């Protein structure tokens, strides 16, 4: 039986988060600003790709949560502002010399994912959450939990190993949610909210 999804408006906390996200993306473009003899090097392109992947992944998995479970509660607002601070912290470390900040970046990215894990955990134990929703949330708890652990592990490793671990962890949280959503028959996207969110993001950009 299909459940009617009520339209919910995009909250100001989401708009501010998107604004910080756009700022972070703009900082990532500095990675391809510096040309070597008029040519964009592969290293610069890969650095840019990695930065955009990390930022887009954090936005995507947060948007999945907000679209389905997000409420304008004090807890979620506090989490969103923490995420904004982390995004600003990450954005200010993105640049040609990002390698020297690699471990700090990993701690920040890992915490960004861990805060989402906490949001799903709260939703899982909420009394109003039924068993079907809990089964859906379990998958995201595994994804965000393992993702944050993987990024934290990357922070503890030398950079030449940590980069690969970070990349694998980000891919985990980027690809698996898409697979989960395609197989979860009970998951319903709040399309009006998502369209409004993306439209406003385009306007901000």
Short mmCIF file of N, CA and C in Angstrom, two decimals, residues 69-160:
data_model
loop_
_atom_site.label_atom_id
_atom_site.label_comp_id
_atom_site.label_asym_id
_atom_site.label_seq_id
_atom_site.Cartn_x
_atom_site.Cartn_y
_atom_site.Cartn_z
N UNK A 69 13.59 11.79 6.51
CA UNK A 69 13.39 11.81 7.96
C UNK A 69 13.61 13.18 8.60
N UNK A 70 14.17 14.10 7.85
CA UNK A 70 14.55 15.38 8.43
C UNK A 70 13.37 16.16 9.00
N UNK A 71 13.56 16.63 10.22
CA UNK A 71 12.56 17.48 10.87
C UNK A 71 13.28 18.72 11.39
N UNK A 72 12.53 19.79 11.51
CA UNK A 72 13.13 21.03 11.98
C UNK A 72 13.21 21.03 13.51
N UNK A 73 13.82 19.97 14.05
CA UNK A 73 13.95 19.84 15.50
C UNK A 73 15.25 20.48 15.96
N UNK A 74 15.34 20.70 17.25
CA UNK A 74 16.56 21.30 17.81
C UNK A 74 17.77 20.41 17.55
N UNK A 75 17.58 19.10 17.71
CA UNK A 75 18.68 18.15 17.49
C UNK A 75 19.21 18.24 16.06
N UNK A 76 18.29 18.19 15.10
CA UNK A 76 18.71 18.24 13.70
C UNK A 76 19.32 19.59 13.32
N UNK A 77 18.81 20.66 13.91
CA UNK A 77 19.38 21.98 13.63
C UNK A 77 20.80 22.09 14.18
N UNK A 78 21.01 21.56 15.38
CA UNK A 78 22.36 21.57 15.96
C UNK A 78 23.32 20.76 15.10
N UNK A 79 22.85 19.58 14.67
CA UNK A 79 23.68 18.73 13.80
C UNK A 79 24.02 19.45 12.50
N UNK A 80 23.04 20.12 11.91
CA UNK A 80 23.26 20.83 10.65
C UNK A 80 24.30 21.94 10.82
N UNK A 81 24.24 22.65 11.93
CA UNK A 81 25.21 23.73 12.15
C UNK A 81 26.60 23.16 12.43
N UNK A 82 26.66 22.01 13.09
CA UNK A 82 27.95 21.34 13.27
C UNK A 82 28.52 20.94 11.91
N UNK A 83 27.65 20.43 11.05
CA UNK A 83 28.07 20.03 9.71
C UNK A 83 28.56 21.24 8.90
N UNK A 84 27.88 22.36 9.06
CA UNK A 84 28.32 23.57 8.36
C UNK A 84 29.73 23.98 8.81
N UNK A 85 29.95 23.91 10.11
CA UNK A 85 31.28 24.23 10.63
C UNK A 85 32.34 23.29 10.09
N UNK A 86 32.00 22.00 10.03
CA UNK A 86 32.94 21.01 9.50
C UNK A 86 33.21 21.25 8.02
N UNK A 87 32.16 21.59 7.27
CA UNK A 87 32.33 21.87 5.84
C UNK A 87 33.22 23.08 5.62
N UNK A 88 33.03 24.12 6.42
CA UNK A 88 33.88 25.30 6.32
C UNK A 88 35.33 24.95 6.64
N UNK A 89 35.50 24.12 7.66
CA UNK A 89 36.83 23.67 8.05
C UNK A 89 37.50 22.90 6.91
N UNK A 90 36.72 22.01 6.29
CA UNK A 90 37.23 21.22 5.16
C UNK A 90 37.55 22.13 3.97
N UNK A 91 36.63 23.06 3.69
CA UNK A 91 36.80 23.96 2.54
C UNK A 91 38.08 24.78 2.65
N UNK A 92 38.40 25.21 3.86
CA UNK A 92 39.58 26.05 4.05
C UNK A 92 40.89 25.27 3.96
N UNK A 93 40.79 23.94 3.95
CA UNK A 93 42.00 23.12 3.79
C UNK A 93 42.16 22.62 2.36
N UNK A 94 41.16 22.90 1.51
CA UNK A 94 41.24 22.47 0.12
C UNK A 94 42.09 23.46 -0.66
N UNK A 95 43.13 22.96 -1.26
CA UNK A 95 44.04 23.81 -2.03
C UNK A 95 45.18 22.97 -2.57
N UNK A 96 46.07 23.61 -3.30
CA UNK A 96 47.20 22.86 -3.89
C UNK A 96 48.07 22.15 -2.84
N UNK A 97 48.05 22.67 -1.60
CA UNK A 97 48.88 22.06 -0.55
C UNK A 97 48.05 21.20 0.40
N UNK A 98 46.98 20.60 -0.11
CA UNK A 98 46.06 19.83 0.73
C UNK A 98 46.74 18.65 1.42
N UNK A 99 47.84 18.15 0.84
CA UNK A 99 48.49 16.97 1.41
C UNK A 99 48.95 17.19 2.86
N UNK A 100 49.38 18.41 3.16
CA UNK A 100 49.86 18.65 4.52
C UNK A 100 48.72 18.70 5.54
N UNK A 101 47.49 18.83 5.04
CA UNK A 101 46.32 18.83 5.92
C UNK A 101 45.52 17.54 5.82
N UNK A 102 46.08 16.54 5.16
CA UNK A 102 45.32 15.33 4.85
C UNK A 102 44.68 14.69 6.07
N UNK A 103 45.44 14.53 7.13
CA UNK A 103 44.91 13.84 8.31
C UNK A 103 43.81 14.65 8.99
N UNK A 104 43.97 15.97 9.00
CA UNK A 104 42.90 16.82 9.55
C UNK A 104 41.64 16.72 8.69
N UNK A 105 41.85 16.65 7.38
CA UNK A 105 40.71 16.49 6.46
C UNK A 105 39.96 15.20 6.75
N UNK A 106 40.72 14.14 6.98
CA UNK A 106 40.09 12.84 7.25
C UNK A 106 39.27 12.88 8.54
N UNK A 107 39.83 13.48 9.58
CA UNK A 107 39.08 13.57 10.84
C UNK A 107 37.79 14.36 10.64
N UNK A 108 37.87 15.43 9.86
CA UNK A 108 36.69 16.26 9.63
C UNK A 108 35.65 15.53 8.77
N UNK A 109 36.09 14.88 7.71
CA UNK A 109 35.17 14.15 6.83
C UNK A 109 34.54 12.98 7.58
N UNK A 110 35.35 12.29 8.38
CA UNK A 110 34.83 11.18 9.18
C UNK A 110 33.77 11.64 10.16
N UNK A 111 34.01 12.78 10.79
CA UNK A 111 33.04 13.32 11.75
C UNK A 111 31.77 13.77 11.03
N UNK A 112 31.93 14.28 9.82
CA UNK A 112 30.78 14.67 9.00
C UNK A 112 29.86 13.48 8.77
N UNK A 113 30.46 12.34 8.47
CA UNK A 113 29.67 11.12 8.25
C UNK A 113 29.12 10.57 9.56
N UNK A 114 29.92 10.70 10.62
CA UNK A 114 29.50 10.17 11.92
C UNK A 114 28.28 10.92 12.47
N UNK A 115 28.20 12.22 12.21
CA UNK A 115 27.03 12.98 12.67
C UNK A 115 25.76 12.48 11.98
N UNK A 116 25.91 12.07 10.72
CA UNK A 116 24.75 11.50 10.02
C UNK A 116 24.38 10.15 10.62
N UNK A 117 25.38 9.38 11.01
CA UNK A 117 25.14 8.11 11.70
C UNK A 117 24.31 8.36 12.96
N UNK A 118 24.65 9.40 13.70
CA UNK A 118 23.90 9.74 14.92
C UNK A 118 22.45 10.11 14.60
N UNK A 119 22.26 10.83 13.50
CA UNK A 119 20.90 11.21 13.11
C UNK A 119 20.06 9.98 12.79
N UNK A 120 20.64 9.05 12.05
CA UNK A 120 19.93 7.80 11.74
C UNK A 120 19.68 6.98 13.01
N UNK A 121 20.63 7.01 13.92
CA UNK A 121 20.49 6.25 15.16
C UNK A 121 19.32 6.79 16.00
N UNK A 122 19.22 8.10 16.07
CA UNK A 122 18.11 8.72 16.80
C UNK A 122 16.78 8.36 16.14
N UNK A 123 16.77 8.39 14.81
CA UNK A 123 15.55 8.05 14.08
C UNK A 123 15.18 6.58 14.28
N UNK A 124 16.18 5.73 14.37
CA UNK A 124 15.96 4.29 14.55
C UNK A 124 15.26 4.01 15.88
N UNK A 125 15.68 4.70 16.92
CA UNK A 125 15.12 4.45 18.25
C UNK A 125 13.91 5.32 18.58
N UNK A 126 13.51 6.14 17.63
CA UNK A 126 12.32 6.96 17.86
C UNK A 126 11.08 6.07 17.95
N UNK A 127 10.22 6.35 18.91
CA UNK A 127 9.04 5.51 19.13
C UNK A 127 8.10 5.49 17.93
N UNK A 128 8.05 6.60 17.21
CA UNK A 128 7.13 6.69 16.08
C UNK A 128 7.63 5.95 14.84
N UNK A 129 8.87 5.46 14.87
CA UNK A 129 9.43 4.74 13.73
C UNK A 129 8.94 3.29 13.74
N UNK A 130 8.31 2.87 12.65
CA UNK A 130 7.80 1.50 12.61
C UNK A 130 8.89 0.53 12.17
N UNK A 131 8.57 -0.75 12.20
CA UNK A 131 9.56 -1.79 11.91
C UNK A 131 10.06 -1.74 10.46
N UNK A 132 9.18 -1.38 9.55
CA UNK A 132 9.59 -1.29 8.14
C UNK A 132 10.63 -0.19 7.97
N UNK A 133 10.39 0.95 8.60
CA UNK A 133 11.34 2.06 8.53
C UNK A 133 12.66 1.68 9.20
N UNK A 134 12.57 0.95 10.29
CA UNK A 134 13.79 0.55 11.00
C UNK A 134 14.67 -0.34 10.13
N UNK A 135 14.04 -1.21 9.37
CA UNK A 135 14.80 -2.07 8.46
C UNK A 135 15.53 -1.24 7.42
N UNK A 136 14.86 -0.20 6.94
CA UNK A 136 15.46 0.69 5.95
C UNK A 136 16.61 1.48 6.57
N UNK A 137 16.40 1.93 7.79
CA UNK A 137 17.41 2.74 8.48
C UNK A 137 18.65 1.91 8.81
N UNK A 138 18.45 0.62 9.08
CA UNK A 138 19.58 -0.26 9.42
C UNK A 138 20.67 -0.20 8.35
N UNK A 139 20.25 -0.23 7.10
CA UNK A 139 21.22 -0.19 6.00
C UNK A 139 22.05 1.08 6.03
N UNK A 140 21.39 2.20 6.31
CA UNK A 140 22.10 3.48 6.35
C UNK A 140 22.98 3.59 7.59
N UNK A 141 22.58 2.93 8.66
CA UNK A 141 23.44 2.90 9.85
C UNK A 141 24.74 2.16 9.55
N UNK A 142 24.63 1.05 8.84
CA UNK A 142 25.82 0.30 8.44
C UNK A 142 26.71 1.14 7.52
N UNK A 143 26.08 1.79 6.55
CA UNK A 143 26.84 2.58 5.58
C UNK A 143 27.58 3.73 6.25
N UNK A 144 26.85 4.51 7.03
CA UNK A 144 27.47 5.68 7.67
C UNK A 144 28.46 5.26 8.76
N UNK A 145 28.14 4.17 9.45
CA UNK A 145 29.06 3.69 10.49
C UNK A 145 30.37 3.20 9.90
N UNK A 146 30.27 2.33 8.90
CA UNK A 146 31.49 1.82 8.26
C UNK A 146 32.23 2.92 7.51
N UNK A 147 31.46 3.81 6.90
CA UNK A 147 32.08 4.92 6.17
C UNK A 147 32.91 5.81 7.08
N UNK A 148 32.34 6.17 8.21
CA UNK A 148 33.07 7.03 9.15
C UNK A 148 34.29 6.30 9.74
N UNK A 149 34.13 5.01 10.03
CA UNK A 149 35.27 4.24 10.55
C UNK A 149 36.39 4.15 9.52
N UNK A 150 36.01 3.97 8.26
CA UNK A 150 37.01 3.90 7.19
C UNK A 150 37.79 5.20 7.05
N UNK A 151 37.07 6.32 7.13
CA UNK A 151 37.74 7.62 7.01
C UNK A 151 38.61 7.90 8.23
N UNK A 152 38.12 7.52 9.41
CA UNK A 152 38.94 7.67 10.62
C UNK A 152 40.21 6.82 10.52
N UNK A 153 40.06 5.62 9.94
CA UNK A 153 41.23 4.76 9.75
C UNK A 153 42.24 5.43 8.83
N UNK A 154 41.74 6.07 7.77
CA UNK A 154 42.62 6.78 6.83
C UNK A 154 43.40 7.89 7.54
N UNK A 155 42.77 8.49 8.55
CA UNK A 155 43.43 9.56 9.30
C UNK A 155 44.59 9.04 10.14
N UNK A 156 44.57 7.76 10.44
CA UNK A 156 45.62 7.17 11.28
C UNK A 156 46.76 6.57 10.46
N UNK A 157 46.57 6.50 9.16
CA UNK A 157 47.56 5.87 8.29
C UNK A 157 48.42 6.91 7.58
N UNK A 158 49.59 6.52 7.11
CA UNK A 158 50.40 7.43 6.29
C UNK A 158 49.61 7.85 5.06
N UNK A 159 49.88 9.02 4.56
CA UNK A 159 49.07 9.59 3.48
C UNK A 159 49.05 8.71 2.24
N UNK A 160 50.17 8.05 1.92
CA UNK A 160 50.20 7.25 0.69
C UNK A 160 49.29 6.02 0.78
#
